[in-house]
Coordinates of N, CA and C in Angstrom, one line a residue:
M1 N 101.7 109.4 95.4 CA 100.5 110.0 94.8 C 99.4 108.9 94.6
Y2 N 98.2 109.3 94.9 CA 97.1 108.4 94.7 C 96.1 109.0 93.8
D3 N 95.7 108.2 92.8 CA 94.7 108.6 91.8 C 93.5 107.7 92.1
I4 N 92.4 108.3 92.5 CA 91.2 107.5 92.8 C 90.1 108.0 91.9
D5 N 89.6 107.1 91.1 CA 88.4 107.5 90.3 C 87.4 106.4 90.2
S6 N 87.8 105.2 90.4 CA 86.8 104.1 90.2 C 85.8 104.0 91.4
W7 N 86.3 104.3 92.6 CA 85.4 104.2 93.7 C 84.5 105.4 93.9
T8 N 85.1 106.6 93.6 CA 84.4 107.9 93.9 C 83.6 108.3 92.7
G9 N 84.0 107.9 91.5 CA 83.3 108.3 90.3 C 83.9 109.7 89.8
Y10 N 84.9 110.2 90.4 CA 85.5 111.4 89.9 C 87.0 111.3 90.2
Y11 N 87.8 112.2 89.6 CA 89.2 112.2 89.7 C 89.6 113.0 90.9
M12 N 90.5 112.4 91.7 CA 91.1 113.0 92.9 C 92.5 112.5 93.0
E13 N 93.4 113.5 93.3 CA 94.8 113.2 93.5 C 95.3 113.7 94.8
L14 N 95.9 112.8 95.6 CA 96.5 113.2 96.8 C 98.0 113.1 96.6
K15 N 98.7 114.1 96.9 CA 100.1 114.1 96.7 C 100.8 114.6 98.0
F16 N 101.8 113.8 98.4 CA 102.7 114.2 99.6 C 103.9 115.0 99.1
F17 N 104.2 116.0 99.9 CA 105.4 116.8 99.6 C 106.5 116.3 100.6
E18 N 107.5 115.6 100.1 CA 108.6 115.1 101.0 C 109.6 116.3 101.2
N19 N 110.3 116.1 102.2 CA 111.4 117.1 102.5 C 110.9 118.5 102.7
R20 N 109.7 118.7 103.2 CA 109.3 120.0 103.6 C 109.1 120.1 105.1
T21 N 109.6 121.1 105.7 CA 109.3 121.3 107.1 C 108.0 122.1 107.3
E22 N 107.5 122.2 108.5 CA 106.3 123.0 108.7 C 106.5 124.4 108.3
D23 N 107.6 125.0 108.6 CA 107.9 126.4 108.3 C 107.9 126.6 106.7
Q24 N 108.6 125.7 106.0 CA 108.6 125.8 104.6 C 107.2 125.7 104.0
L25 N 106.4 124.7 104.5 CA 105.0 124.6 104.1 C 104.2 125.8 104.2
V26 N 104.3 126.4 105.4 CA 103.5 127.6 105.6 C 104.0 128.8 104.7
S27 N 105.3 128.9 104.5 CA 105.8 130.0 103.7 C 105.5 129.8 102.2
E28 N 105.4 128.6 101.8 CA 105.2 128.3 100.3 C 103.8 128.3 99.8
V29 N 102.8 127.8 100.7 CA 101.4 127.7 100.2 C 100.5 128.1 101.4
H30 N 99.3 128.3 101.0 CA 98.2 128.6 102.0 C 97.6 127.3 102.5
V31 N 97.9 126.9 103.7 CA 97.4 125.7 104.2 C 96.0 125.9 104.8
T32 N 95.1 125.1 104.3 CA 93.7 125.3 104.7 C 93.1 124.2 105.6
H33 N 93.9 123.1 105.7 CA 93.4 122.0 106.4 C 94.5 121.2 107.1
A34 N 94.2 120.7 108.2 CA 95.2 119.8 109.0 C 94.5 118.6 109.4
A35 N 95.2 117.4 109.2 CA 94.6 116.1 109.6 C 95.6 115.6 110.7
V36 N 95.1 114.8 111.6 CA 96.0 114.2 112.6 C 95.6 112.8 112.9
V37 N 96.6 111.9 112.9 CA 96.4 110.5 113.3 C 96.7 110.5 114.8
V38 N 95.7 110.2 115.6 CA 95.8 110.2 117.0 C 95.8 108.8 117.5
E39 N 96.9 108.5 118.4 CA 97.0 107.1 119.0 C 96.9 107.2 120.5
M40 N 96.3 106.2 121.1 CA 96.3 106.1 122.6 C 96.3 104.6 122.8
D41 N 97.3 104.2 123.6 CA 97.5 102.8 124.0 C 97.5 101.8 122.8
G42 N 98.2 102.3 121.7 CA 98.3 101.5 120.5 C 97.1 101.4 119.6
K43 N 96.1 102.2 119.9 CA 94.9 102.2 119.0 C 94.7 103.6 118.4
V44 N 94.2 103.6 117.2 CA 94.0 104.9 116.4 C 92.6 105.4 116.6
L45 N 92.5 106.7 116.7 CA 91.2 107.4 116.9 C 90.5 107.6 115.6
Y46 N 89.3 107.3 115.5 CA 88.4 107.6 114.3 C 87.2 108.4 114.9
V47 N 86.7 109.3 114.2 CA 85.6 110.1 114.6 C 84.4 109.9 113.6
K48 N 83.2 110.1 114.1 CA 82.0 110.1 113.3 C 81.3 111.4 113.4
K49 N 81.0 112.0 112.2 CA 80.4 113.3 112.2 C 78.9 113.1 112.3
R50 N 78.2 114.0 113.0 CA 76.8 114.0 113.2 C 76.1 113.9 111.8
G51 N 75.1 113.0 111.7 CA 74.4 112.8 110.5 C 75.0 111.8 109.5
K52 N 76.2 111.3 109.9 CA 76.9 110.3 109.0 C 77.1 109.0 109.7
S53 N 77.2 107.9 109.0 CA 77.4 106.6 109.6 C 78.8 106.1 109.3
T54 N 79.7 107.0 108.7 CA 81.0 106.6 108.3 C 82.1 107.2 109.3
L55 N 83.3 106.6 109.3 CA 84.4 107.1 110.1 C 85.4 107.9 109.3
E56 N 86.1 108.7 110.1 CA 87.2 109.5 109.4 C 88.3 109.8 110.5
L57 N 89.4 110.3 110.0 CA 90.4 110.7 110.8 C 90.1 112.2 111.3
P58 N 90.5 112.5 112.6 CA 90.2 113.9 113.0 C 90.9 114.9 112.1
S59 N 90.2 116.0 111.8 CA 90.8 117.0 111.0 C 90.2 118.4 111.4
I60 N 90.8 119.4 110.9 CA 90.4 120.8 111.3 C 90.8 121.7 110.2
D61 N 89.9 122.7 109.9 CA 90.2 123.8 109.0 C 91.2 124.7 109.7
V62 N 92.2 125.2 109.0 CA 93.2 126.1 109.5 C 92.7 127.5 109.1
S63 N 92.5 128.4 110.1 CA 91.9 129.7 109.9 C 92.9 130.8 109.7
G64 N 92.7 131.7 108.8 CA 93.5 132.9 108.6 C 95.0 132.6 108.5
N65 N 95.8 133.2 109.4 CA 97.2 133.1 109.4 C 97.6 132.1 110.5
E66 N 96.7 131.3 111.0 CA 97.0 130.3 112.0 C 98.0 129.2 111.5
F67 N 99.0 128.9 112.3 CA 99.9 127.9 112.0 C 99.2 126.5 112.2
P68 N 99.4 125.6 111.2 CA 98.6 124.3 111.2 C 98.8 123.6 112.6
A69 N 99.9 123.6 113.2 CA 100.1 122.8 114.4 C 99.2 123.4 115.5
M70 N 99.0 124.7 115.5 CA 98.2 125.4 116.5 C 96.7 125.0 116.3
A71 N 96.3 124.8 115.0 CA 95.0 124.4 114.7 C 94.8 122.9 115.2
V72 N 95.8 122.1 115.1 CA 95.7 120.7 115.5 C 95.6 120.7 117.0
R73 N 96.4 121.5 117.7 CA 96.4 121.5 119.2 C 95.0 122.0 119.6
R74 N 94.4 122.9 118.9 CA 93.0 123.4 119.3 C 92.0 122.2 119.1
L75 N 92.2 121.5 118.0 CA 91.3 120.3 117.7 C 91.4 119.3 118.9
L76 N 92.7 119.0 119.3 CA 92.9 118.0 120.3 C 92.3 118.4 121.6
T77 N 92.6 119.7 122.1 CA 92.2 120.1 123.4 C 90.8 120.6 123.5
E78 N 90.3 121.4 122.5 CA 89.0 122.0 122.6 C 87.9 121.1 122.0
Q79 N 88.1 120.4 120.9 CA 87.1 119.7 120.3 C 87.1 118.2 120.7
L80 N 88.3 117.6 120.7 CA 88.3 116.2 121.1 C 88.5 116.0 122.6
N81 N 88.8 117.0 123.3 CA 89.0 117.0 124.8 C 90.0 116.0 125.2
A82 N 91.2 116.0 124.5 CA 92.2 115.0 124.7 C 93.5 115.7 125.4
E83 N 94.2 114.9 126.1 CA 95.4 115.3 126.7 C 96.6 114.8 125.8
E84 N 97.3 115.7 125.2 CA 98.3 115.3 124.3 C 99.6 115.1 125.0
S85 N 100.4 114.0 124.6 CA 101.7 113.8 125.2 C 102.8 114.1 124.2
S86 N 102.4 114.0 122.9 CA 103.4 114.4 121.9 C 102.7 114.7 120.6
L87 N 103.2 115.6 119.8 CA 102.7 116.0 118.5 C 103.8 116.2 117.5
R88 N 103.7 115.6 116.4 CA 104.8 115.8 115.4 C 104.3 115.9 114.0
F89 N 104.9 116.8 113.2 CA 104.6 117.0 111.9 C 105.0 115.8 111.0
V90 N 104.2 115.3 110.2 CA 104.5 114.2 109.3 C 104.8 114.6 107.9
S91 N 103.9 115.3 107.3 CA 104.1 115.7 105.9 C 103.1 116.8 105.5
A92 N 103.5 117.5 104.4 CA 102.6 118.4 103.7 C 102.0 117.6 102.6
Y93 N 100.8 118.0 102.2 CA 100.1 117.3 101.1 C 99.2 118.2 100.4
S94 N 98.8 117.8 99.2 CA 97.8 118.6 98.4 C 96.7 117.6 98.0
V95 N 95.5 118.1 97.8 CA 94.4 117.3 97.3 C 93.9 118.1 96.1
T96 N 93.9 117.5 94.9 CA 93.3 118.1 93.7 C 92.2 117.3 93.2
D97 N 91.1 118.0 92.9 CA 89.9 117.3 92.4 C 89.7 117.6 90.9
G98 N 90.8 118.1 90.2 CA 90.7 118.4 88.8 C 90.4 119.8 88.5
E99 N 89.9 120.5 89.5 CA 89.6 121.9 89.4 C 90.3 122.8 90.4
E100 N 90.3 122.3 91.6 CA 90.9 123.1 92.7 C 91.9 122.2 93.4
T101 N 93.0 122.9 93.9 CA 94.0 122.3 94.7 C 94.0 122.9 96.1
R102 N 93.9 122.0 97.1 CA 93.9 122.5 98.5 C 95.2 121.9 99.2
Y103 N 95.8 122.6 100.1 CA 97.0 122.2 100.8 C 96.7 121.9 102.2
G104 N 97.3 120.8 102.7 CA 97.1 120.4 104.1 C 98.4 120.0 104.8
A105 N 98.3 119.8 106.1 CA 99.4 119.4 106.9 C 99.0 118.2 107.7
L106 N 99.8 117.1 107.7 CA 99.5 115.9 108.4 C 100.3 115.8 109.6
Y107 N 99.7 115.5 110.8 CA 100.4 115.3 112.0 C 100.1 114.0 112.6
Y108 N 100.9 113.6 113.6 CA 100.7 112.4 114.4 C 100.8 112.8 115.9
A109 N 99.8 112.3 116.6 CA 99.7 112.7 118.1 C 99.6 111.4 118.9
D110 N 100.3 111.4 120.0 CA 100.0 110.5 121.1 C 99.3 111.2 122.1
I111 N 98.2 110.6 122.6 CA 97.5 111.2 123.7 C 97.5 110.2 124.9
T112 N 97.3 110.8 126.1 CA 97.2 110.0 127.3 C 95.8 109.7 127.8
S113 N 94.9 110.6 127.4 CA 93.5 110.5 127.8 C 92.6 111.3 127.0
M114 N 91.3 110.9 127.0 CA 90.3 111.7 126.2 C 89.0 111.6 126.9
R115 N 88.4 112.8 127.1 CA 87.0 112.8 127.7 C 86.0 113.0 126.7
T116 N 84.8 113.3 127.1 CA 83.7 113.5 126.2 C 83.9 114.5 125.1
L117 N 83.6 114.3 123.9 CA 83.8 115.2 122.8 C 83.1 116.6 123.1
N118 N 83.8 117.7 122.7 CA 83.3 119.0 122.9 C 82.8 119.6 121.5
D119 N 83.0 118.9 120.4 CA 82.6 119.4 119.1 C 81.2 119.0 118.8
P120 N 80.2 119.9 118.6 CA 78.9 119.6 118.3 C 78.7 118.9 117.0
G121 N 79.7 119.0 116.1 CA 79.6 118.4 114.8 C 80.0 116.9 114.8
L122 N 80.6 116.5 115.9 CA 81.0 115.1 116.1 C 80.0 114.4 117.0
C123 N 79.6 113.1 116.7 CA 78.7 112.4 117.5 C 79.4 111.1 118.1
G124 N 80.6 110.8 117.7 CA 81.2 109.6 118.2 C 82.7 109.6 118.0
S125 N 83.4 108.8 118.9 CA 84.8 108.6 118.7 C 85.1 107.1 119.1
Y126 N 86.0 106.6 118.3 CA 86.3 105.2 118.3 C 87.8 104.9 118.3
F127 N 88.3 104.2 119.2 CA 89.7 103.8 119.2 C 89.8 102.3 118.7
L128 N 90.4 102.1 117.5 CA 90.4 100.8 116.9 C 91.8 100.3 116.7
S129 N 92.1 99.0 116.9 CA 93.4 98.5 116.7 C 93.7 98.4 115.2
L130 N 92.8 98.2 114.4 CA 93.0 98.1 112.9 C 92.0 99.0 112.2
P131 N 92.4 99.6 111.2 CA 91.5 100.5 110.4 C 90.3 99.7 109.8
P132 N 89.2 100.4 109.5 CA 88.1 99.7 108.8 C 88.6 99.2 107.5
E133 N 88.4 97.9 107.2 CA 88.8 97.3 105.9 C 87.9 97.7 104.8
D134 N 86.6 97.8 105.1 CA 85.6 98.1 104.1 C 85.6 99.6 103.8
R135 N 85.9 100.0 102.5 CA 86.0 101.4 102.1 C 84.7 102.1 102.4
E136 N 83.6 101.4 102.4 CA 82.3 102.0 102.6 C 82.1 102.5 104.0
K137 N 82.9 102.1 104.9 CA 82.9 102.5 106.3 C 83.6 103.8 106.5
W138 N 84.4 104.3 105.5 CA 85.1 105.5 105.6 C 84.4 106.7 105.0
S139 N 84.5 107.9 105.5 CA 83.9 109.0 104.9 C 84.6 109.4 103.6
S140 N 86.0 109.4 103.7 CA 86.8 109.9 102.6 C 88.0 108.9 102.5
P141 N 87.7 107.7 102.0 CA 88.8 106.7 101.9 C 89.9 107.2 100.9
E142 N 89.6 108.0 99.9 CA 90.6 108.4 99.0 C 91.7 109.3 99.6
T143 N 91.4 109.9 100.7 CA 92.4 110.7 101.4 C 92.8 110.1 102.8
D144 N 91.8 109.7 103.5 CA 92.1 109.2 104.9 C 93.0 108.0 104.9
I145 N 92.8 107.0 104.0 CA 93.6 105.8 104.1 C 95.0 106.1 103.8
P146 N 95.4 106.9 102.7 CA 96.8 107.3 102.5 C 97.4 108.1 103.6
L147 N 96.6 109.0 104.2 CA 97.1 109.8 105.3 C 97.4 108.9 106.5
L148 N 96.6 108.0 106.8 CA 96.8 107.0 107.9 C 98.1 106.2 107.6
E149 N 98.2 105.7 106.4 CA 99.4 104.9 106.1 C 100.7 105.8 106.1
K150 N 100.6 107.0 105.7 CA 101.8 107.9 105.7 C 102.2 108.2 107.2
A151 N 101.2 108.4 108.1 CA 101.5 108.8 109.4 C 102.0 107.6 110.3
T152 N 101.5 106.4 110.0 CA 101.9 105.3 110.8 C 103.0 104.4 110.2
G153 N 103.1 104.6 108.9 CA 104.1 103.8 108.1 C 103.6 102.3 107.9
K154 N 102.3 102.1 108.1 CA 101.7 100.8 107.9 C 100.8 100.8 106.7
K155 N 100.8 99.7 106.0 CA 99.8 99.6 104.9 C 98.8 98.5 105.2

């Protein structure tokens, strides 16, 4: 669990749910978001949204009764224009801001190639050997850094 309030100025809690399968996750809560740590040739993919100067992990809203893994595959193929070689579920998580709790699913993907982005909301993609050290370079360090660490097992 991560409590971040000094950097953001507000309370946010990210909690991982251990020992939950994808099926259990979907049957227990309404998953609204899926994040994915994408690697290619030992480097992690970070994206930049249009109008922002910061980086973040690729993520997607899960629509209706869509299974989170299907949303991530849609993100990989349709928006990131990537060829996936493997995709695995890492963990369920929740993000609470003191008023609302949202549930998400974290995945890890290996890809073999990636072409030009198809998502009009994204303006850049970057494969980096190491994550940005400066928290100011992240769009959402309070969530993306722990998600990255969870998926890769690296701190």
